PDB file of C-alpha atoms and ligand atoms in Angstrom:
ATOM      1  CA  MET A  28     125.837-139.893  17.969  1.00 41.00           C
ATOM      2  CA  ILE A  29     123.821-138.381  15.213  1.00 42.00           C
ATOM      3  CA  GLY A  30     121.172-135.688  15.641  1.00 49.00           C
ATOM      4  CA  ILE A  31     122.468-134.599  19.004  1.00 65.00           C
ATOM      5  CA  GLN A  32     121.111-131.169  19.847  1.00 77.00           C
ATOM      6  CA  LEU A  33     123.014-129.462  22.617  1.00 87.00           C
ATOM      7  CA  SER A  34     121.222-127.373  25.177  1.00 92.00           C
ATOM      8  CA  GLU A  35     122.399-123.869  26.086  1.00 94.00           C
ATOM      9  CA  ARG A  36     123.757-125.279  29.358  1.00 96.00           C
ATOM     10  CA  GLN A  37     125.660-128.018  27.595  1.00 95.00           C
ATOM     11  CA  GLU A  38     127.225-125.462  25.303  1.00 93.00           C
ATOM     12  CA  LYS A  39     128.259-123.413  28.367  1.00 96.00           C
ATOM     13  CA  ILE A  40     129.808-126.506  29.935  1.00 96.00           C
ATOM     14  CA  ILE A  41     131.834-127.105  26.777  1.00 95.00           C
ATOM     15  CA  ASP A  42     133.054-123.469  26.812  1.00 95.00           C
ATOM     16  CA  ILE A  43     134.133-123.812  30.522  1.00 96.00           C
ATOM     17  CA  VAL A  44     135.951-127.069  29.846  1.00 95.00           C
ATOM     18  CA  LYS A  45     137.641-125.695  26.769  1.00 94.00           C
ATOM     19  CA  SER A  46     139.028-122.714  28.681  1.00 94.00           C
ATOM     20  CA  SER A  47     139.925-124.416  31.950  1.00 95.00           C
ATOM     21  CA  GLN A  48     140.655-128.075  31.211  1.00 93.00           C
ATOM     22  CA  PRO A  49     141.183-130.341  33.003  1.00 95.00           C
ATOM     23  CA  ILE A  50     138.355-129.229  35.295  1.00 96.00           C
ATOM     24  CA  THR A  51     136.323-131.213  37.858  1.00 95.00           C
ATOM     25  CA  SER A  52     132.576-131.406  37.815  1.00 95.00           C
ATOM     26  CA  GLU A  53     132.543-129.586  41.105  1.00 95.00           C
ATOM     27  CA  LYS A  54     134.319-126.586  39.637  1.00 96.00           C
ATOM     28  CA  ILE A  55     132.060-126.596  36.561  1.00 97.00           C
ATOM     29  CA  ALA A  56     129.052-126.646  38.891  1.00 96.00           C
ATOM     30  CA  ASN A  57     130.472-123.731  40.915  1.00 96.00           C
ATOM     31  CA  ARG A  58     131.037-121.650  37.766  1.00 96.00           C
ATOM     32  CA  LEU A  59     127.480-122.297  36.650  1.00 96.00           C
ATOM     33  CA  LYS A  60     126.069-121.807  40.209  1.00 96.00           C
ATOM     34  CA  LEU A  61     124.428-125.217  40.041  1.00 95.00           C
ATOM     35  CA  THR A  62     124.728-128.433  42.027  1.00 95.00           C
ATOM     36  CA  ARG A  63     126.797-131.361  40.733  1.00 94.00           C
ATOM     37  CA  ALA A  64     123.682-133.492  40.716  1.00 95.00           C
ATOM     38  CA  THR A  65     121.967-131.070  38.318  1.00 95.00           C
ATOM     39  CA  LEU A  66     124.934-131.173  35.964  1.00 95.00           C
ATOM     40  CA  ARG A  67     125.300-134.995  35.979  1.00 95.00           C
ATOM     41  CA  PRO A  68     122.922-135.737  33.072  1.00 95.00           C
ATOM     42  CA  ASP A  69     124.568-133.002  30.934  1.00 95.00           C
ATOM     43  CA  LEU A  70     128.040-134.298  31.643  1.00 96.00           C
ATOM     44  CA  ALA A  71     126.830-137.854  30.918  1.00 94.00           C
ATOM     45  CA  ILE A  72     125.509-136.734  27.477  1.00 92.00           C
ATOM     46  CA  LEU A  73     128.694-134.836  26.662  1.00 92.00           C
ATOM     47  CA  THR A  74     130.960-137.713  27.584  1.00 92.00           C
ATOM     48  CA  MET A  75     128.816-140.383  25.928  1.00 88.00           C
ATOM     49  CA  SER A  76     128.704-138.416  22.704  1.00 83.00           C
ATOM     50  CA  GLY A  77     132.523-138.063  22.887  1.00 85.00           C
ATOM     51  CA  ILE A  78     132.642-134.299  23.060  1.00 89.00           C
ATOM     52  CA  LEU A  79     134.132-134.368  26.555  1.00 93.00           C
ATOM     53  CA  ASP A  80     136.467-136.949  28.008  1.00 93.00           C
ATOM     54  CA  ALA A  81     136.353-137.686  31.713  1.00 93.00           C
ATOM     55  CA  ARG A  82     139.512-138.826  33.553  1.00 92.00           C
ATOM     56  CA  PRO A  83     139.033-140.083  37.130  1.00 89.00           C
ATOM     57  CA  LYS A  84     140.533-137.750  39.736  1.00 88.00           C
ATOM     58  CA  VAL A  85     141.696-135.323  37.031  1.00 93.00           C
ATOM     59  CA  GLY A  86     138.535-133.968  35.490  1.00 94.00           C
ATOM     60  CA  TYR A  87     136.981-133.207  32.126  1.00 96.00           C
ATOM     61  CA  PHE A  88     138.774-132.560  28.870  1.00 94.00           C
ATOM     62  CA  TYR A  89     137.478-131.278  25.620  1.00 93.00           C
ATOM     63  CA  THR A  90     138.133-133.775  22.812  1.00 87.00           C
ATOM     64  CA  GLY A  91     137.788-131.378  19.934  1.00 79.00           C
ATOM     65  CA  LYS A  92     135.002-133.448  18.445  1.00 74.00           C
ATOM     66  CA  THR A  93     131.911-131.576  17.518  1.00 70.00           C
ATOM     67  CA  THR A  94     128.443-132.732  16.570  1.00 66.00           C
ATOM     68  CA  PHE A  95     129.380-131.944  12.979  1.00 70.00           C
ATOM     69  CA  GLY A  96     132.303-134.299  13.462  1.00 70.00           C
ATOM     70  CA  PHE A  97     129.887-137.100  14.321  1.00 70.00           C
ATOM     71  CA  ILE A  98     127.694-136.344  11.344  1.00 75.00           C
ATOM     72  CA  SER A  99     130.738-136.398   9.074  1.00 78.00           C
ATOM     73  CA  GLU A 100     132.002-139.665  10.569  1.00 76.00           C
ATOM     74  CA  LYS A 101     128.564-141.216  10.026  1.00 80.00           C
ATOM     75  CA  ILE A 102     128.384-140.041   6.400  1.00 86.00           C
ATOM     76  CA  LYS A 103     131.824-141.443   5.665  1.00 86.00           C
ATOM     77  CA  GLU A 104     130.660-144.874   6.826  1.00 91.00           C
ATOM     78  CA  ILE A 105     127.863-144.990   4.222  1.00 96.00           C
ATOM     79  CA  LYS A 106     128.852-146.762   1.030  1.00 97.00           C
ATOM     80  CA  VAL A 107     127.504-146.283  -2.471  1.00 98.00           C
ATOM     81  CA  ALA A 108     126.203-149.860  -2.251  1.00 98.00           C
ATOM     82  CA  ASP A 109     123.902-148.862   0.657  1.00 97.00           C
ATOM     83  CA  ARG A 110     122.204-146.049  -1.274  1.00 97.00           C
ATOM     84  CA  LYS A 111     122.423-146.719  -4.998  1.00 97.00           C
ATOM     85  CA  SER A 112     119.274-146.988  -7.062  1.00 97.00           C
ATOM     86  CA  VAL A 113     118.370-148.746 -10.305  1.00 97.00           C
ATOM     87  CA  PRO A 114     119.977-147.260 -13.433  1.00 97.00           C
ATOM     88  CA  ILE A 115     117.933-146.513 -16.599  1.00 98.00           C
ATOM     89  CA  ILE A 116     119.806-148.130 -19.449  1.00 98.00           C
ATOM     90  CA  VAL A 117     119.425-148.223 -23.249  1.00 98.00           C
ATOM     91  CA  ASP A 118     121.613-149.839 -25.907  1.00 98.00           C
ATOM     92  CA  GLU A 119     123.821-147.688 -28.177  1.00 97.00           C
ATOM     93  CA  GLN A 120     121.678-148.475 -31.227  1.00 97.00           C
ATOM     94  CA  THR A 121     118.534-146.974 -29.611  1.00 98.00           C
ATOM     95  CA  SER A 122     117.250-143.936 -31.615  1.00 97.00           C
ATOM     96  CA  ILE A 123     117.472-140.509 -30.044  1.00 97.00           C
ATOM     97  CA  TYR A 124     113.704-140.332 -30.270  1.00 96.00           C
ATOM     98  CA  ASP A 125     113.303-143.566 -28.213  1.00 97.00           C
ATOM     99  CA  GLY A 126     115.895-142.215 -25.776  1.00 97.00           C
ATOM    100  CA  ILE A 127     113.722-139.093 -25.191  1.00 96.00           C
ATOM    101  CA  VAL A 128     110.638-141.278 -24.673  1.00 97.00           C
ATOM    102  CA  THR A 129     112.542-143.424 -22.172  1.00 97.00           C
ATOM    103  CA  MET A 130     113.648-140.316 -20.324  1.00 97.00           C
ATOM    104  CA  PHE A 131     110.023-139.214 -19.944  1.00 96.00           C
ATOM    105  CA  LEU A 132     108.577-142.618 -19.169  1.00 97.00           C
ATOM    106  CA  GLU A 133     111.213-143.380 -16.561  1.00 97.00           C
ATOM    107  CA  ASP A 134     111.076-139.873 -15.137  1.00 96.00           C
ATOM    108  CA  THR A 135     114.880-139.601 -15.109  1.00 96.00           C
ATOM    109  CA  SER A 136     117.287-136.824 -16.110  1.00 95.00           C
ATOM    110  CA  THR A 137     120.148-139.130 -17.168  1.00 97.00           C
ATOM    111  CA  ILE A 138     120.209-142.279 -19.257  1.00 98.00           C
ATOM    112  CA  PHE A 139     123.156-144.658 -19.296  1.00 98.00           C
ATOM    113  CA  VAL A 140     124.101-146.284 -22.581  1.00 98.00           C
ATOM    114  CA  THR A 141     125.646-149.716 -23.058  1.00 98.00           C
ATOM    115  CA  SER A 142     127.358-151.562 -25.862  1.00 97.00           C
ATOM    116  CA  ASN A 143     127.421-155.385 -25.631  1.00 95.00           C
ATOM    117  CA  GLY A 144     126.087-155.015 -22.090  1.00 96.00           C
ATOM    118  CA  PHE A 145     128.979-152.765 -20.881  1.00 98.00           C
ATOM    119  CA  LEU A 146     128.832-149.056 -20.064  1.00 98.00           C
ATOM    120  CA  SER A 147     129.669-146.943 -23.205  1.00 98.00           C
ATOM    121  CA  GLY A 148     128.038-143.566 -22.542  1.00 98.00           C
ATOM    122  CA  VAL A 149     125.802-141.136 -20.693  1.00 98.00           C
ATOM    123  CA  VAL A 150     123.055-138.886 -22.104  1.00 98.00           C
ATOM    124  CA  SER A 151     121.496-136.033 -20.153  1.00 97.00           C
ATOM    125  CA  ARG A 152     118.579-133.688 -20.851  1.00 97.00           C
ATOM    126  CA  LYS A 153     120.914-131.041 -22.307  1.00 96.00           C
ATOM    127  CA  ASP A 154     122.428-133.525 -24.739  1.00 96.00           C
ATOM    128  CA  PHE A 155     118.927-134.225 -26.145  1.00 95.00           C
ATOM    129  CA  LEU A 156     118.003-130.523 -26.238  1.00 94.00           C
ATOM    130  CA  LYS A 157     121.241-129.394 -27.839  1.00 93.00           C
ATOM    131  CA  ASN A 158     120.907-131.935 -30.662  1.00 91.00           C
ATOM    132  CA  ALA A 159     117.145-131.398 -31.128  1.00 88.00           C
ATOM    133  CA  ILE A 160     117.828-127.695 -31.645  1.00 90.00           C
ATOM    134  CA  GLY A 161     120.682-128.579 -33.955  1.00 87.00           C
ATOM    135  CA  GLY A 162     118.130-130.296 -36.225  1.00 86.00           C
ATOM    136  CA  ILE A 163     119.455-133.870 -36.007  1.00 88.00           C
ATOM    137  CA  ASN A 164     117.135-136.608 -37.326  1.00 91.00           C
ATOM    138  CA  LEU A 165     115.721-137.925 -34.053  1.00 91.00           C
ATOM    139  CA  ASN A 166     114.294-141.107 -35.539  1.00 93.00           C
ATOM    140  CA  ASN A 167     117.264-142.247 -37.552  1.00 92.00           C
ATOM    141  CA  ALA A 168     120.274-141.161 -35.482  1.00 95.00           C
ATOM    142  CA  PRO A 169     121.337-143.535 -32.694  1.00 97.00           C
ATOM    143  CA  ILE A 170     121.797-142.215 -29.178  1.00 97.00           C
ATOM    144  CA  ALA A 171     125.480-143.110 -29.496  1.00 97.00           C
ATOM    145  CA  VAL A 172     125.948-140.006 -31.721  1.00 96.00           C
ATOM    146  CA  ILE A 173     124.996-137.575 -28.941  1.00 96.00           C
ATOM    147  CA  MET A 174     126.200-139.314 -25.803  1.00 98.00           C
ATOM    148  CA  THR A 175     129.214-138.403 -23.679  1.00 98.00           C
ATOM    149  CA  ARG A 176     131.331-141.522 -24.146  1.00 97.00           C
ATOM    150  CA  MET A 177     133.979-143.628 -22.525  1.00 97.00           C
ATOM    151  CA  PRO A 178     136.685-142.961 -21.300  1.00 96.00           C
ATOM    152  CA  ASN A 179     135.180-139.613 -20.283  1.00 98.00           C
ATOM    153  CA  ILE A 180     132.520-141.036 -17.966  1.00 98.00           C
ATOM    154  CA  ILE A 181     132.818-140.181 -14.326  1.00 98.00           C
ATOM    155  CA  MET A 182     131.950-143.345 -12.388  1.00 98.00           C
ATOM    156  CA  THR A 183     131.632-144.706  -8.893  1.00 98.00           C
ATOM    157  CA  THR A 184     131.735-148.195  -7.396  1.00 98.00           C
ATOM    158  CA  PRO A 185     129.698-149.968  -4.684  1.00 98.00           C
ATOM    159  CA  GLU A 186     132.661-149.810  -2.316  1.00 98.00           C
ATOM    160  CA  GLU A 187     133.187-146.050  -2.586  1.00 97.00           C
ATOM    161  CA  SER A 188     131.831-143.825   0.230  1.00 95.00           C
ATOM    162  CA  ILE A 189     128.730-141.890  -0.601  1.00 96.00           C
ATOM    163  CA  LEU A 190     130.621-138.753   0.347  1.00 95.00           C
ATOM    164  CA  ASP A 191     133.212-139.328  -2.337  1.00 96.00           C
ATOM    165  CA  ALA A 192     130.469-139.958  -4.875  1.00 98.00           C
ATOM    166  CA  ALA A 193     128.752-136.690  -3.889  1.00 97.00           C
ATOM    167  CA  ILE A 194     132.057-134.824  -4.227  1.00 97.00           C
ATOM    168  CA  LYS A 195     132.331-136.193  -7.853  1.00 98.00           C
ATOM    169  CA  LEU A 196     128.829-134.878  -8.646  1.00 98.00           C
ATOM    170  CA  ILE A 197     129.829-131.437  -7.346  1.00 98.00           C
ATOM    171  CA  ASP A 198     133.339-131.339  -8.854  1.00 98.00           C
ATOM    172  CA  HIS A 199     132.182-132.400 -12.311  1.00 98.00           C
ATOM    173  CA  GLU A 200     128.894-130.464 -12.227  1.00 97.00           C
ATOM    174  CA  ILE A 201     126.820-133.477 -13.230  1.00 98.00           C
ATOM    175  CA  ASP A 202     123.532-134.913 -12.003  1.00 97.00           C
ATOM    176  CA  SER A 203     124.293-138.610 -12.018  1.00 98.00           C
ATOM    177  CA  LEU A 204     127.041-141.229 -11.622  1.00 98.00           C
ATOM    178  CA  PRO A 205     126.928-144.752 -12.963  1.00 98.00           C
ATOM    179  CA  VAL A 206     127.755-147.348 -10.286  1.00 98.00           C
ATOM    180  CA  VAL A 207     130.018-149.901 -11.975  1.00 98.00           C
ATOM    181  CA  GLN A 208     131.852-153.109 -11.426  1.00 98.00           C
ATOM    182  CA  GLU A 209     135.052-153.493 -13.366  1.00 97.00           C
ATOM    183  CA  VAL A 210     135.522-156.692 -15.410  1.00 97.00           C
ATOM    184  CA  GLU A 211     138.518-157.815 -17.415  1.00 95.00           C
ATOM    185  CA  LEU A 212     137.719-158.978 -20.923  1.00 92.00           C
ATOM    186  CA  GLU A 213     139.410-161.881 -22.724  1.00 91.00           C
ATOM    187  CA  ASN A 214     141.646-159.531 -24.687  1.00 92.00           C
ATOM    188  CA  GLY A 215     142.879-158.055 -21.390  1.00 93.00           C
ATOM    189  CA  SER A 216     141.026-154.726 -21.755  1.00 93.00           C
ATOM    190  CA  LYS A 217     138.744-153.419 -19.014  1.00 95.00           C
ATOM    191  CA  ALA A 218     134.969-152.979 -19.214  1.00 97.00           C
ATOM    192  CA  TYR A 219     132.339-151.800 -16.787  1.00 98.00           C
ATOM    193  CA  GLU A 220     129.116-153.495 -15.832  1.00 98.00           C
ATOM    194  CA  LEU A 221     126.369-151.147 -14.686  1.00 98.00           C
ATOM    195  CA  VAL A 222     125.099-152.103 -11.247  1.00 98.00           C
ATOM    196  CA  GLY A 223     123.353-148.901 -10.177  1.00 98.00           C
ATOM    197  CA  ARG A 224     123.270-145.144 -10.126  1.00 98.00           C
ATOM    198  CA  VAL A 225     123.895-142.349  -7.665  1.00 98.00           C
ATOM    199  CA  THR A 226     122.103-139.058  -8.451  1.00 98.00           C
ATOM    200  CA  LYS A 227     121.616-135.704  -6.823  1.00 97.00           C
ATOM    201  CA  THR A 228     118.282-137.063  -5.610  1.00 97.00           C
ATOM    202  CA  THR A 229     120.115-139.950  -3.827  1.00 97.00           C
ATOM    203  CA  ILE A 230     122.180-137.384  -1.935  1.00 97.00           C
ATOM    204  CA  THR A 231     119.178-135.128  -1.169  1.00 97.00           C
ATOM    205  CA  ARG A 232     117.233-138.078   0.189  1.00 96.00           C
ATOM    206  CA  LEU A 233     120.119-139.031   2.424  1.00 94.00           C
ATOM    207  CA  PHE A 234     120.432-135.456   3.650  1.00 91.00           C
ATOM    208  CA  VAL A 235     116.736-135.435   4.601  1.00 93.00           C
ATOM    209  CA  GLU A 236     117.022-138.780   6.418  1.00 89.00           C
ATOM    210  CA  LEU A 237     120.027-137.576   8.364  1.00 84.00           C
ATOM    211  CA  GLY A 238     118.244-134.248   9.131  1.00 81.00           C
ATOM    212  CA  ASN A 239     115.179-136.170  10.394  1.00 84.00           C
ATOM    213  CA  ASN A 240     117.422-138.541  12.317  1.00 73.00           C
ATOM    214  CA  GLU A 241     115.877-141.566  10.651  1.00 70.00           C
TER     215      GLU A 241
HETATM  216  P1  ADP B   2     121.810-131.714 -17.608  1.00 90.23           P
HETATM  217  O1  ADP B   2     121.941-132.010 -19.040  1.00 90.23           O
HETATM  218  O2  ADP B   2     120.402-131.958 -17.109  1.00 90.23           O
HETATM  219  O3  ADP B   2     122.372-130.490 -17.173  1.00 90.23           O
HETATM  220  P2  ADP B   2     124.184-133.057 -16.418  1.00 90.23           P
HETATM  221  O4  ADP B   2     124.616-131.762 -15.777  1.00 90.23           O
HETATM  222  O5  ADP B   2     124.278-134.257 -15.654  1.00 90.23           O
HETATM  223  O6  ADP B   2     122.647-132.915 -16.869  1.00 90.23           O
HETATM  224  O7  ADP B   2     124.979-133.210 -17.810  1.00 90.23           O
HETATM  225  C1  ADP B   2     125.810-132.279 -18.366  1.00 90.23           C
HETATM  226  C2  ADP B   2     126.771-132.894 -19.358  1.00 90.23           C
HETATM  227  O8  ADP B   2     127.579-133.865 -18.703  1.00 90.23           O
HETATM  228  C3  ADP B   2     126.078-133.694 -20.467  1.00 90.23           C
HETATM  229  O9  ADP B   2     126.764-133.481 -21.694  1.00 90.23           O
HETATM  230  C4  ADP B   2     126.206-135.154 -20.043  1.00 90.23           C
HETATM  231  O10 ADP B   2     126.341-136.058 -21.119  1.00 90.23           O
HETATM  232  C5  ADP B   2     127.497-135.164 -19.255  1.00 90.23           C
HETATM  233  N1  ADP B   2     127.475-136.130 -18.101  1.00 90.23           N
HETATM  234  C6  ADP B   2     126.435-136.406 -17.309  1.00 90.23           C
HETATM  235  N2  ADP B   2     126.753-137.367 -16.388  1.00 90.23           N
HETATM  236  C7  ADP B   2     128.015-137.665 -16.645  1.00 90.23           C
HETATM  237  C8  ADP B   2     129.008-138.602 -16.078  1.00 90.23           C
HETATM  238  N3  ADP B   2     128.695-139.415 -15.024  1.00 90.23           N
HETATM  239  N4  ADP B   2     130.264-138.630 -16.610  1.00 90.23           N
HETATM  240  C9  ADP B   2     130.595-137.862 -17.652  1.00 90.23           C
HETATM  241  N5  ADP B   2     129.774-136.964 -18.210  1.00 90.23           N
HETATM  242  C10 ADP B   2     128.502-136.883 -17.798  1.00 90.23           C
END
């Protein structure tokens, strides 16, 4: 159950069950100086959300599951396919200048580069800045000269969990992952079709939706 906010009384009930399990609702009620009827809705919420387990004639147990546990279970169910957005793509032969224009027009921080329709590289803002400072001819040089290229591209797939994709963003300190589908070419080598992107914004948006319980 996502977005569950426990009341002070529910937290107290959990503490009592943790220290005295198994414990009957009557004993919990006594400890809190309340009636069993008053406690019933709280116990219902705690068992329905899986935090407590009720066994007939024995009493309540603490399952060890926390609300964070539920949020984490929920996040692990979300696939990259559910959240990916449209990638901004240019061909390897595109000039660096046109790449910069694309970055501004598309309001993106990362551009994916393809060769013969398959992923060949990634260009970020810093790649452009570094090379612009270095005095490269922006109009003549193709974007392929400045991109981070295969096989050094960190990728994700539609089937991967969004949590694993987010971990890649953090571990590799990058803003964006291409979402790819692997294809085998006639010569037996592997190539990657671009089917989407996952960015830090994707993850931030998801975080806000979860926080707002949408
Ligand atoms: P910024 O340049 O805005 O800091 P990043 O942190 O994403 O953006 O990029 C830093 C470096 O990592 C750049 O050289 C870029 O080419 C490279 N890079 C970006 N995304 C990837 C990726 N998915 N796989 C491999 N390298 C990447």
